[in-house]
mmCIF file of C-alpha atoms and ligand atoms in Angstrom:
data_model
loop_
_atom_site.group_PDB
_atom_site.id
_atom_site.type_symbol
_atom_site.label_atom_id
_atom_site.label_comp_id
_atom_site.label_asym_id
_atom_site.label_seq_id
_atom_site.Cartn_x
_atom_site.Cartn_y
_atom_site.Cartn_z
ATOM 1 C CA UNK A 1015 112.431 142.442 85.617
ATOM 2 C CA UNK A 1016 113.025 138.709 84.693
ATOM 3 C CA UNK A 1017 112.907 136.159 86.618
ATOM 4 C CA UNK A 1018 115.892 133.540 86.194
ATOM 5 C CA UNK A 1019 115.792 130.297 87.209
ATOM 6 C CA UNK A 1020 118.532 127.631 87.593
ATOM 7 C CA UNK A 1021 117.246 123.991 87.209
ATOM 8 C CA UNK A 1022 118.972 120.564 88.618
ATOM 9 C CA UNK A 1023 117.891 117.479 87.488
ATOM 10 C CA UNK A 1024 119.664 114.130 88.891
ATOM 11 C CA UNK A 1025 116.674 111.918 88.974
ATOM 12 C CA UNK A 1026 117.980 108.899 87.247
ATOM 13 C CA UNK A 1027 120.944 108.587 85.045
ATOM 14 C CA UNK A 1028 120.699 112.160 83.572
ATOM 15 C CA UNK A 1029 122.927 114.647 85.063
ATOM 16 C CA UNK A 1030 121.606 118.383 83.979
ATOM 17 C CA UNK A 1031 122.048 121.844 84.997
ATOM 18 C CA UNK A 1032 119.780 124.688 82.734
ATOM 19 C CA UNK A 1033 118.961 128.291 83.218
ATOM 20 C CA UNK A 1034 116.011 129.511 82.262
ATOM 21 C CA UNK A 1035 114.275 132.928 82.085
ATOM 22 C CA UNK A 1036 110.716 133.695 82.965
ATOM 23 C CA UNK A 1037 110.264 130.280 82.818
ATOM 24 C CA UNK A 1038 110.302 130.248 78.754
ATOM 25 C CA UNK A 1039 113.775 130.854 77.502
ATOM 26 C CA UNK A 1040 116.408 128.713 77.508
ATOM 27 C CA UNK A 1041 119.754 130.496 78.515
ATOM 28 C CA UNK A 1042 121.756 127.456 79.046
ATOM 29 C CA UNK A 1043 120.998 123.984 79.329
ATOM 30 C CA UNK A 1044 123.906 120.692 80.269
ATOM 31 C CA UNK A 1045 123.045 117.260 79.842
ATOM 32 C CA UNK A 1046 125.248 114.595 81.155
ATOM 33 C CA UNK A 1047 124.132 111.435 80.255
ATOM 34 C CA UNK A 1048 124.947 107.773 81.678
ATOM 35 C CA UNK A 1049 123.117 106.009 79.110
ATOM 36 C CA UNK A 1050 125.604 104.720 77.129
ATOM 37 C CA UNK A 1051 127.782 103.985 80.606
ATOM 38 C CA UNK A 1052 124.060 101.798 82.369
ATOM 39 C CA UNK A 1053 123.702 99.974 78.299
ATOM 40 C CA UNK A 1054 126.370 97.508 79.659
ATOM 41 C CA UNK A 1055 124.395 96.125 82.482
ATOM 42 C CA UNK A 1056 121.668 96.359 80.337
ATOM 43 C CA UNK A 1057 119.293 99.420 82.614
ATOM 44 C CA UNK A 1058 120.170 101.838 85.338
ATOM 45 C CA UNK A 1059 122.477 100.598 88.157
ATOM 46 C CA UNK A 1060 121.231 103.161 91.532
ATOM 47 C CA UNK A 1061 124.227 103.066 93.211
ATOM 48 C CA UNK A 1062 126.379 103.825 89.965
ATOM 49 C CA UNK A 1063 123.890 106.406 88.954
ATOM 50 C CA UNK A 1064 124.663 108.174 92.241
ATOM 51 C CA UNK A 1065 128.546 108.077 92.499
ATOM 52 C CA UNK A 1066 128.664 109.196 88.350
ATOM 53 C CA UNK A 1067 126.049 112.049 89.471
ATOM 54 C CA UNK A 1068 128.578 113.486 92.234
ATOM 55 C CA UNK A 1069 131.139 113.591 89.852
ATOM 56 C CA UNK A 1070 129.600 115.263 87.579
ATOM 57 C CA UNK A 1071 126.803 117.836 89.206
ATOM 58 C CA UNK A 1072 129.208 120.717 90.270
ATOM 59 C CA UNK A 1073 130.859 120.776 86.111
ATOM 60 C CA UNK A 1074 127.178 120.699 85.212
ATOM 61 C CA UNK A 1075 126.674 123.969 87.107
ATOM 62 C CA UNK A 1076 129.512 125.592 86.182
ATOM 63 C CA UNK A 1077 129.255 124.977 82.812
ATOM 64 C CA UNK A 1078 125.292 125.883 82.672
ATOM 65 C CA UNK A 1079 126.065 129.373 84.364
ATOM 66 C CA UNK A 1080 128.991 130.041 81.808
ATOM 67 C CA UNK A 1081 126.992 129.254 78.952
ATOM 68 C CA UNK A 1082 124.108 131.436 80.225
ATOM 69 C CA UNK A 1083 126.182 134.457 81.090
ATOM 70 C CA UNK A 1084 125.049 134.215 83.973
ATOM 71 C CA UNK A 1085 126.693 134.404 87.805
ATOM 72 C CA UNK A 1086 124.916 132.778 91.285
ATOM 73 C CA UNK A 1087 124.092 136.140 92.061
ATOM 74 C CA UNK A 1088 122.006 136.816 89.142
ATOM 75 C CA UNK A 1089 119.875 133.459 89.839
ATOM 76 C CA UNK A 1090 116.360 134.247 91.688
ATOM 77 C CA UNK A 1091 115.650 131.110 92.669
ATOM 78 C CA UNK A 1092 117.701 127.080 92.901
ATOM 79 C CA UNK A 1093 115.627 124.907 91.347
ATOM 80 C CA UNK A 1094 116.020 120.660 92.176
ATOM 81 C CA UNK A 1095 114.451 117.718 91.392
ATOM 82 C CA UNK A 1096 112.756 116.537 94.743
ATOM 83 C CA UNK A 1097 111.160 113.176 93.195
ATOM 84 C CA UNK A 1098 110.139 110.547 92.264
ATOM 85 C CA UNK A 1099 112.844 108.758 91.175
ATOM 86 C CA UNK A 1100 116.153 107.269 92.200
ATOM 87 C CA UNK A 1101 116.479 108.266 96.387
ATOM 88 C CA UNK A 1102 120.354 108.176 96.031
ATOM 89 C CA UNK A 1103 120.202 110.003 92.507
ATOM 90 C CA UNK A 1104 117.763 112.603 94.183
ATOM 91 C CA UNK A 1105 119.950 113.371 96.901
ATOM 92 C CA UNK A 1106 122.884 114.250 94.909
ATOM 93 C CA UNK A 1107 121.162 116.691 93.137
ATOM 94 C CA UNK A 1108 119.534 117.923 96.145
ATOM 95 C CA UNK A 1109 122.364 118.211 98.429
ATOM 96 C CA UNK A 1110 124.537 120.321 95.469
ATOM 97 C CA UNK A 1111 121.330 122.916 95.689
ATOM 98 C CA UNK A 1112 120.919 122.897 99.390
ATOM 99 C CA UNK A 1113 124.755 124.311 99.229
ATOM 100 C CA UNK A 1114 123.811 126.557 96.339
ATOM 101 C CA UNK A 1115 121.290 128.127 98.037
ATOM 102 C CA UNK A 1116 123.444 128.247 101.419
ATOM 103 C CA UNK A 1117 126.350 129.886 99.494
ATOM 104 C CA UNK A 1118 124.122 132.776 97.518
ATOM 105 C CA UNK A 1119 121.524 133.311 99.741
ATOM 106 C CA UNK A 1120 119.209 132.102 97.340
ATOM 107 C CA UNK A 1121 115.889 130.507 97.571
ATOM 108 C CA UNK A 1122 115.612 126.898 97.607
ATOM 109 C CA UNK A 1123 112.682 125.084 95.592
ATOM 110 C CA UNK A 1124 111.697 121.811 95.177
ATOM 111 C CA UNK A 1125 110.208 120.955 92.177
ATOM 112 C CA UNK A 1126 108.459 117.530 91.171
ATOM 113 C CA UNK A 1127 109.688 116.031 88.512
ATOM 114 C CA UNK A 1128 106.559 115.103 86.405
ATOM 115 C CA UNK A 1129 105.392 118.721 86.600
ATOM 116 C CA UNK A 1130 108.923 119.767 85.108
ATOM 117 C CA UNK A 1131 107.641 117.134 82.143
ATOM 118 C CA UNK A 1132 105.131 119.270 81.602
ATOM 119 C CA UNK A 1133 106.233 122.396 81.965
ATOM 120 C CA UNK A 1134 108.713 121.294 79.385
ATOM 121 C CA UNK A 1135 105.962 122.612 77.100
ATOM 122 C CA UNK A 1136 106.133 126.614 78.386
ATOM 123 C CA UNK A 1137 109.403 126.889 76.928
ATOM 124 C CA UNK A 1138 108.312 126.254 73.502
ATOM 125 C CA UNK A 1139 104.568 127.115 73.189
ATOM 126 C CA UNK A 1140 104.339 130.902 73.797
ATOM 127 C CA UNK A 1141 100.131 129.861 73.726
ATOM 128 C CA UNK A 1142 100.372 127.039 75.943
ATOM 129 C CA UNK A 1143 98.006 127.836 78.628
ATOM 130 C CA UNK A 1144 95.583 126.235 81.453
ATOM 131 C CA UNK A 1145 92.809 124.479 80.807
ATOM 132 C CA UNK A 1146 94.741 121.318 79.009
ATOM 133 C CA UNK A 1147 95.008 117.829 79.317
ATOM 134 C CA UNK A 1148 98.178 116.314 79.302
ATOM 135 C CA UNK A 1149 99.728 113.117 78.238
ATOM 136 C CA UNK A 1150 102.325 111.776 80.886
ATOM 137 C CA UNK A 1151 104.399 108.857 78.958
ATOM 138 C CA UNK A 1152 107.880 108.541 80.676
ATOM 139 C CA UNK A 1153 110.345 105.429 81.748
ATOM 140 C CA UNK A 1154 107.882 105.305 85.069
ATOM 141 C CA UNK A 1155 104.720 106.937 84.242
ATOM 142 C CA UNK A 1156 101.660 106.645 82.039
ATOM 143 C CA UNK A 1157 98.773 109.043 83.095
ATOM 144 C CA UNK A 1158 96.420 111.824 81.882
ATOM 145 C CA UNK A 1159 95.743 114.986 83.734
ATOM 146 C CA UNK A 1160 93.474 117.430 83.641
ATOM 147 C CA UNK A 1161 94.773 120.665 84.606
ATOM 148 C CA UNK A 1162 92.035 123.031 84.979
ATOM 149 C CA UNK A 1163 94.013 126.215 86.633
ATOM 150 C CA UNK A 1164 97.169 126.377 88.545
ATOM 151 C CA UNK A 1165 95.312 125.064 91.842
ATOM 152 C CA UNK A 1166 92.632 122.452 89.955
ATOM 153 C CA UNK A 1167 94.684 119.102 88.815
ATOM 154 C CA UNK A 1168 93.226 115.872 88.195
ATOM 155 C CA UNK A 1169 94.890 112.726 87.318
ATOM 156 C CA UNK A 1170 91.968 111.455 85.923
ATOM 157 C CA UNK A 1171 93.984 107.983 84.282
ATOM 158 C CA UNK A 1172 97.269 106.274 85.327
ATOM 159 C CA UNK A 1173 98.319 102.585 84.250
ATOM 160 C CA UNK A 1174 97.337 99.891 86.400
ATOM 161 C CA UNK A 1175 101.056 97.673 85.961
ATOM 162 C CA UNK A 1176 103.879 98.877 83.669
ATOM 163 C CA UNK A 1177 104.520 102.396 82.225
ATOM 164 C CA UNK A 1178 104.917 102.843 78.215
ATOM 165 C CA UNK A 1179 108.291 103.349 78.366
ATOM 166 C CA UNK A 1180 109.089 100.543 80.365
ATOM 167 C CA UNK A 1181 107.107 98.586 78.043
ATOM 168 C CA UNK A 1182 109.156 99.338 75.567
ATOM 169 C CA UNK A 1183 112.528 99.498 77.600
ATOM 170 C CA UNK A 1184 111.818 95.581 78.540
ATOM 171 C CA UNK A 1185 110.709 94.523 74.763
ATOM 172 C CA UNK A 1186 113.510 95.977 72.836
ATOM 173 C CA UNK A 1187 115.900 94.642 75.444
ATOM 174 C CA UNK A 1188 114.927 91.058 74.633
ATOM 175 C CA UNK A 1189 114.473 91.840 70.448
ATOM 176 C CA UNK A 1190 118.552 92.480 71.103
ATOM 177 C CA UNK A 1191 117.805 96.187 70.789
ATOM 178 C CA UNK A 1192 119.872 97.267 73.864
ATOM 179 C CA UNK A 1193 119.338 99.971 76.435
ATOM 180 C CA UNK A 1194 117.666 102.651 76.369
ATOM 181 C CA UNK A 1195 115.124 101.094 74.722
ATOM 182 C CA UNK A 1196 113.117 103.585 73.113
ATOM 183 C CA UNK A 1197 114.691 105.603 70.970
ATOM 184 C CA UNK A 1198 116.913 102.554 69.448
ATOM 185 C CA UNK A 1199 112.938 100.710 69.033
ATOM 186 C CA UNK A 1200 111.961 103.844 67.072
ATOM 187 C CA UNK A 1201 114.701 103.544 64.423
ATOM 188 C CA UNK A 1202 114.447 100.263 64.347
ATOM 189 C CA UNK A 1203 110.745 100.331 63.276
ATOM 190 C CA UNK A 1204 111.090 103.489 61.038
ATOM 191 C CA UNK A 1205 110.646 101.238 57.545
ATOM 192 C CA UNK A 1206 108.987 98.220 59.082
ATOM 193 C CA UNK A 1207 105.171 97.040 58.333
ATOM 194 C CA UNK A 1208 102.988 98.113 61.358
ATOM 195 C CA UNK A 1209 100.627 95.860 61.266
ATOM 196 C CA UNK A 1210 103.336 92.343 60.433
ATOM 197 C CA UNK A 1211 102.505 91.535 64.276
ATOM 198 C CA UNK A 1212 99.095 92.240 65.896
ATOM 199 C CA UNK A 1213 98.982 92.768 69.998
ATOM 200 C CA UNK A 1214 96.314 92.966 72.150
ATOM 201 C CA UNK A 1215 95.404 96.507 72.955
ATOM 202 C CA UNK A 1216 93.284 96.808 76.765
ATOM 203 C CA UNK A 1217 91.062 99.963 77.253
ATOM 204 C CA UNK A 1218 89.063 99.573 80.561
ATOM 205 C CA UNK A 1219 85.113 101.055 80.213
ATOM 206 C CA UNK A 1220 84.517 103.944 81.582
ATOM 207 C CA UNK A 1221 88.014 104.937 82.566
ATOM 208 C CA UNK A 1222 90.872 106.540 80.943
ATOM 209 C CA UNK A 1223 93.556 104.003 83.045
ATOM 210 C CA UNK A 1224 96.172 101.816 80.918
ATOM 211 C CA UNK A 1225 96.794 98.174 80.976
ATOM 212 C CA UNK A 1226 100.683 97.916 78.821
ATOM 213 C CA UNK A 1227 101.267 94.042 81.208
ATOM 214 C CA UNK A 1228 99.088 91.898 78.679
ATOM 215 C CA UNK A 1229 100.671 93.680 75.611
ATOM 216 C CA UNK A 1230 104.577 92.866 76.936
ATOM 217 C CA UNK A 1231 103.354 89.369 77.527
ATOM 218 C CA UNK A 1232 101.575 88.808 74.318
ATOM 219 C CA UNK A 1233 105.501 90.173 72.881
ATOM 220 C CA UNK A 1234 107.358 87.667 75.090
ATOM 221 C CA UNK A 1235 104.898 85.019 74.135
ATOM 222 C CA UNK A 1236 105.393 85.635 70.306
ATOM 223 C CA UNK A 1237 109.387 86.100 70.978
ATOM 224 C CA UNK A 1238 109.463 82.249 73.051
ATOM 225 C CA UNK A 1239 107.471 81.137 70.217
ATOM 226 C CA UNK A 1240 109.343 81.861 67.229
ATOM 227 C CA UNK A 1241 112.598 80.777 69.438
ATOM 228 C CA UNK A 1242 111.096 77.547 69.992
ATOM 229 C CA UNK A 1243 110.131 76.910 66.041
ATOM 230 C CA UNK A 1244 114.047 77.913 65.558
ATOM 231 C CA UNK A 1245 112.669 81.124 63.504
ATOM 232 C CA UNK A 1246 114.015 84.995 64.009
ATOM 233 C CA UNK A 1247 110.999 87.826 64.522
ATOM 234 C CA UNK A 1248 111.831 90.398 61.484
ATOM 235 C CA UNK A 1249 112.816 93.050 64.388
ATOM 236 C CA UNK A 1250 111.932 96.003 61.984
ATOM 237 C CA UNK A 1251 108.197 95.216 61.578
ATOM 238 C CA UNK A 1252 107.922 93.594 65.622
ATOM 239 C CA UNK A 1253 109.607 97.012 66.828
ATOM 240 C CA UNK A 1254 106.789 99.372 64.226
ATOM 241 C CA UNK A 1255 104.005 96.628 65.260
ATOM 242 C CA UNK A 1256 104.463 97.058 68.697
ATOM 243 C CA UNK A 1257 105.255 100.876 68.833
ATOM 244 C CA UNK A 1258 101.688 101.480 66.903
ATOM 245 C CA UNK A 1259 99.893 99.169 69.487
ATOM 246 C CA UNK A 1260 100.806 101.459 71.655
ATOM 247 C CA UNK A 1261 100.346 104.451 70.137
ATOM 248 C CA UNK A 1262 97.063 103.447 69.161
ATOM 249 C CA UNK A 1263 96.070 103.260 72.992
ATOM 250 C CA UNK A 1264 97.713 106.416 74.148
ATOM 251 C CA UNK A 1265 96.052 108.577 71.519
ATOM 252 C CA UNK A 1266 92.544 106.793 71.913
ATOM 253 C CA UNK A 1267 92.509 107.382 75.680
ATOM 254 C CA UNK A 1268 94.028 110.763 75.343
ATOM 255 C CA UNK A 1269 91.331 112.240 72.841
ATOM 256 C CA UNK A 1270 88.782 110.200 74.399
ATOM 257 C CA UNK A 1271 89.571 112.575 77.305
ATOM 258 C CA UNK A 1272 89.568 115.511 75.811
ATOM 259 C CA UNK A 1273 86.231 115.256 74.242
ATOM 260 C CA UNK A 1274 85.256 114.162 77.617
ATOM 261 C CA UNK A 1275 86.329 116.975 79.346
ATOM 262 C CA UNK A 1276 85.254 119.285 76.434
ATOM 263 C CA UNK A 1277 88.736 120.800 76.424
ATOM 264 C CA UNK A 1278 90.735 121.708 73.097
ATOM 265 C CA UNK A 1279 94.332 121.354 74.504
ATOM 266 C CA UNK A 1280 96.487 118.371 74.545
ATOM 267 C CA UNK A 1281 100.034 118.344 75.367
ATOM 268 C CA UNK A 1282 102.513 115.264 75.804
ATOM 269 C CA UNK A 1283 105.174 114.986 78.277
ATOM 270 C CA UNK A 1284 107.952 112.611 79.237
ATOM 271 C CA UNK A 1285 110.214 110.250 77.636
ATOM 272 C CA UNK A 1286 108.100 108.461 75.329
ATOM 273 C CA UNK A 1287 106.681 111.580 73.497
ATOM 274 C CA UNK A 1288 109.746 111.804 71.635
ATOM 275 C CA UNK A 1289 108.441 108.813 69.857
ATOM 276 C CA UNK A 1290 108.061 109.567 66.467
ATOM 277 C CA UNK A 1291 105.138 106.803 65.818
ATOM 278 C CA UNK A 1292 103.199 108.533 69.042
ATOM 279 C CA UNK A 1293 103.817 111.811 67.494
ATOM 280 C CA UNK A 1294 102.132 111.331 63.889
ATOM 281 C CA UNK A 1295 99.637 109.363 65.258
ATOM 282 C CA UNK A 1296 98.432 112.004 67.756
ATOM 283 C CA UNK A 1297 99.045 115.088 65.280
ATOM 284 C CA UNK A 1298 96.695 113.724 62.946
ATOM 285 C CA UNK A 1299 94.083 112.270 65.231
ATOM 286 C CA UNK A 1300 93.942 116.007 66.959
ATOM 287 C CA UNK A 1301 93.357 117.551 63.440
ATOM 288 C CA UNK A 1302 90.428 115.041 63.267
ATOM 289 C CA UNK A 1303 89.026 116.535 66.800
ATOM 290 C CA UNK A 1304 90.214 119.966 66.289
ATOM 291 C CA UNK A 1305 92.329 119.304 69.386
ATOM 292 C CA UNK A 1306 95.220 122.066 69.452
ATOM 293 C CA UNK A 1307 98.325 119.954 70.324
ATOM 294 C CA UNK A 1308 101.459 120.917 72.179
ATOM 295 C CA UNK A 1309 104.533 118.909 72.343
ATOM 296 C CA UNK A 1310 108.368 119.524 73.260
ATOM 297 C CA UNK A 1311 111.339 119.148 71.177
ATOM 298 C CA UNK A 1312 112.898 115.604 71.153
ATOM 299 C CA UNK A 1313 115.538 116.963 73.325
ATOM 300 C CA UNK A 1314 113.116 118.633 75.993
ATOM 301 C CA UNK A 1315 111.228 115.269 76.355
ATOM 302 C CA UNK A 1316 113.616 112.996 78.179
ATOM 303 C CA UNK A 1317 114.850 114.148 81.357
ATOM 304 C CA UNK A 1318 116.636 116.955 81.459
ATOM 305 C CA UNK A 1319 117.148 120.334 83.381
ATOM 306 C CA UNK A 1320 115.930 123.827 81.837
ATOM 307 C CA UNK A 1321 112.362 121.937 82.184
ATOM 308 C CA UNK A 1322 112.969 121.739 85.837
ATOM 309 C CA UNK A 1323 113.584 125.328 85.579
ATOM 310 C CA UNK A 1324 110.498 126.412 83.775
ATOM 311 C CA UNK A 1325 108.776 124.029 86.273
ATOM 312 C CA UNK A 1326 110.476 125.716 89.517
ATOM 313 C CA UNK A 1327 109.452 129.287 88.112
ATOM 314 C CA UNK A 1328 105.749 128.178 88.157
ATOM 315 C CA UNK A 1329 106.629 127.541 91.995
ATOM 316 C CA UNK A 1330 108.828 130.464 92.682
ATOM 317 C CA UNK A 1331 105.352 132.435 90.722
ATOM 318 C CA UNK A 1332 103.018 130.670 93.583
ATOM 319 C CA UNK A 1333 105.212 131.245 96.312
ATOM 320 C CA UNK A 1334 106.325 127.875 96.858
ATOM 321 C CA UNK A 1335 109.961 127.949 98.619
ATOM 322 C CA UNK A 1336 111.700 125.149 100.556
ATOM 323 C CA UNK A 1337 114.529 124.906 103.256
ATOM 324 C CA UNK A 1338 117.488 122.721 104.313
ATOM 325 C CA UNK A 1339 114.610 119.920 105.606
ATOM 326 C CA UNK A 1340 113.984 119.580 101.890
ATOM 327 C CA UNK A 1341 114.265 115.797 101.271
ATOM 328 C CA UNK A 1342 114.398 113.299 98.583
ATOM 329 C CA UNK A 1343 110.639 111.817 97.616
ATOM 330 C CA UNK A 1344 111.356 108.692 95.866
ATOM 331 C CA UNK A 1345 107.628 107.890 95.088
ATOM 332 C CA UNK A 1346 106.294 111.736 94.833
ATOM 333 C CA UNK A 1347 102.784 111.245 93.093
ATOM 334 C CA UNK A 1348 100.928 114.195 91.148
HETATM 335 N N1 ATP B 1483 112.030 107.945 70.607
HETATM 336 C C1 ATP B 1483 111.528 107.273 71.627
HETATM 337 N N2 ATP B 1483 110.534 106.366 71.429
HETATM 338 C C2 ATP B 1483 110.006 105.672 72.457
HETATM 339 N N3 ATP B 1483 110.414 105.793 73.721
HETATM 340 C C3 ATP B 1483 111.397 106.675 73.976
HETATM 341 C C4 ATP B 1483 112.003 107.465 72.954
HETATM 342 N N4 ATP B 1483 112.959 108.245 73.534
HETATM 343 C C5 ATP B 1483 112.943 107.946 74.855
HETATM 344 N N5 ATP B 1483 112.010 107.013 75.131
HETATM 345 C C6 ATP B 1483 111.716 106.380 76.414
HETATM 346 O O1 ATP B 1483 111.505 107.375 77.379
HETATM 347 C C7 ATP B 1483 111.860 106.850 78.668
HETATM 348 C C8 ATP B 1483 112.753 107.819 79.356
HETATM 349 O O2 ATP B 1483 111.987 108.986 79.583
HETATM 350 P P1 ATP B 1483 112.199 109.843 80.847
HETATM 351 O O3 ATP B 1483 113.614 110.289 80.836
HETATM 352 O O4 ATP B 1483 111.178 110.875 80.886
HETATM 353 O O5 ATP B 1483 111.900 108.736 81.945
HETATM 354 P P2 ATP B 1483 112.388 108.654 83.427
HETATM 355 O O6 ATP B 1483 112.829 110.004 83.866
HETATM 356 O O7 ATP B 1483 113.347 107.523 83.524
HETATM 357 O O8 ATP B 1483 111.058 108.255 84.167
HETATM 358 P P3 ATP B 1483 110.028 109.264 84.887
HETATM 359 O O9 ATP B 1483 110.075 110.546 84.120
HETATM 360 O O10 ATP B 1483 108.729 108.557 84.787
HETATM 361 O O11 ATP B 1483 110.526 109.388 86.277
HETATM 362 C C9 ATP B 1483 112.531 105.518 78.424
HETATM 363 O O12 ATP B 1483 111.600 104.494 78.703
HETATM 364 C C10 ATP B 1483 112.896 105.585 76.957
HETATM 365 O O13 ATP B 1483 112.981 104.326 76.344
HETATM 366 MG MG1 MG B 1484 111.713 111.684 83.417
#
């Protein structure tokens, strides 16, 4: 019999609802977003993020169970975001699944939300399987893990100051690119001349940690400069200059791992691996190392729910299950 999942997501300003089956097919999945409502201010407001994600969990739901077919009483297990992330966002979404649960009887599971990232993978990759490393690159994470078998994980590198994405998020913002960042410096750089501006790029010996703080300052310093001399950076080539630095040091630490580790599975995760200059450059250096790579969908990489959904089946799989003490972890680490 399957197993079907319904996922909640409300970590930031993404307000989802998915149901997934076995943990690998998508039956439904709602995004509401709040991106284009947080581009005024420029990034996420917390307490707006909150009162939009009331308003709009419980239409989420409803809509993600129509879609899917699908009644409470045919869902196995409630799914939520527990953390990290926003606490107020979090609690939204956790609250709405605490009273899903109460109301159907049932279970309640937790799920974290950089293991939903990942898990993103299982619902497109019928051979995605353990051993792999994976490539964490979201709006608040940069790290590589090793996961060996469901019970072995490793972080074995994390950044030692800024996430990728936030990198990026705080660069375009001050090339006039807007919020969110990412996806609007990707276009932006699609015809430009990678290697117009050269950044610093900071590997650490013996380690596969990231450094992105010397890289955004190097940008700021090149920005002031040309403001100074009255002269406007060509935002097409800063915005494919910039994105390749940092593709550049993602992939080298990321393969560098893998041959480490003497494993031949790679998959990316998060936010930033929808990042079209990431995702050439790793394809091709993987084909170089006869490293089998796994990646999502554009649309399964940023947040979103029916990847909290294949995560939470993992869990309900283990045994994990939660009750009404389940609580918001703002700063949840792997
Ligand atoms: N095409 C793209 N190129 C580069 N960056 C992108 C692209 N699309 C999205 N991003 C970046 O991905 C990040 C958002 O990803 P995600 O939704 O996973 O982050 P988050 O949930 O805010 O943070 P975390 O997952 O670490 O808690 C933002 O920094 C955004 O700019
Ligand atoms: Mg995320």
């Amino acid at each position: 019999m399957k197993i079907i999942t319904l996922g909640i997501e409300s970590s930031c300003d993404e307000t989802a609802c998915a149901v997934v089956s076995d943990g690998t097919h998508v039956l439904s999945s709602v995004i509401s977003s709040q991106a284009g409502f947080h581009s005024t201010f420029g990034g996420v407001v917390p307490e707006l993020a909150s009162r939009m994600h009331v308003e709009t969990i419980i239409p989420c739901v409803r809509e993600a169970l129509e879609v899917s077919g699908k009644s409470l009483s045919d869902i196995d297990a409630i799914c939520v975001t527990k953390g990290p992330g926003l606490v107020g966002a979090l609690l939204v979404g956790i609250s709405s699944a605490k009273g899903l649960s109460e109301v159907s009887g049932k279970p309640l599971i937790g799920v974290g939300h950089i293991d939903s990232h990942v898990a993103a993978n299982y619902l497109v990759h019928d051979d995605f399987t353990e051993p792999y490393v994976a490539l964490i690159v979201s709006g608040g994470h940069t790290e590589i893990v090793y996961v060996q078998d469901d019970r072995h994980k490793e972080v074995i590198g994390r950044t030692r100051d800024d996430a990728a994405g936030e990198a990026i998020d705080k660069i375009a913002r001050v090339i006039g690119l807007g919020y969110p960042g990412g996806p609007k410096m990707d276009a932006a750089g699609k015809d430009g001349d990678s290697s117009a501006y050269s950044f610093p790029r900071t590997f650490f010996p013996e380690s596969f940690d990231f450094s992105f703080s010397g890289l955004k300052t190097a940008a700021l310093n090149i920005i002031n400069q040309a403001t100074m001399a009255n002269k406007e950076i060509n935002v097409s080539d800063f915005s494919a200059s910039y994105l390749r630095t940092i593709s550049e040091v993602l992939v080298e630490n990321s393969i560098k791992a893998c041959l480490n580790l003497n494993c031949r599975r790679l998959c990316l995760a998060g936010g930033v691996s929808a990042n079209s200059v990431l995702r050439k450059a790793m394809i091709r250096a993987c084909e170089q190392n006869q490293i089998k790579l796994y990646y999502p969908p554009i649309e399964l990489c940023t947040d979103n729910a029916a990847m909290v959904a294949a995560a939470g089946y993992l869990y309900y799989c283990k045994g994990v299950r939660d009750d009404l003490s389940l609580n918001a972890q703002p700063s949840l680490r792997q």
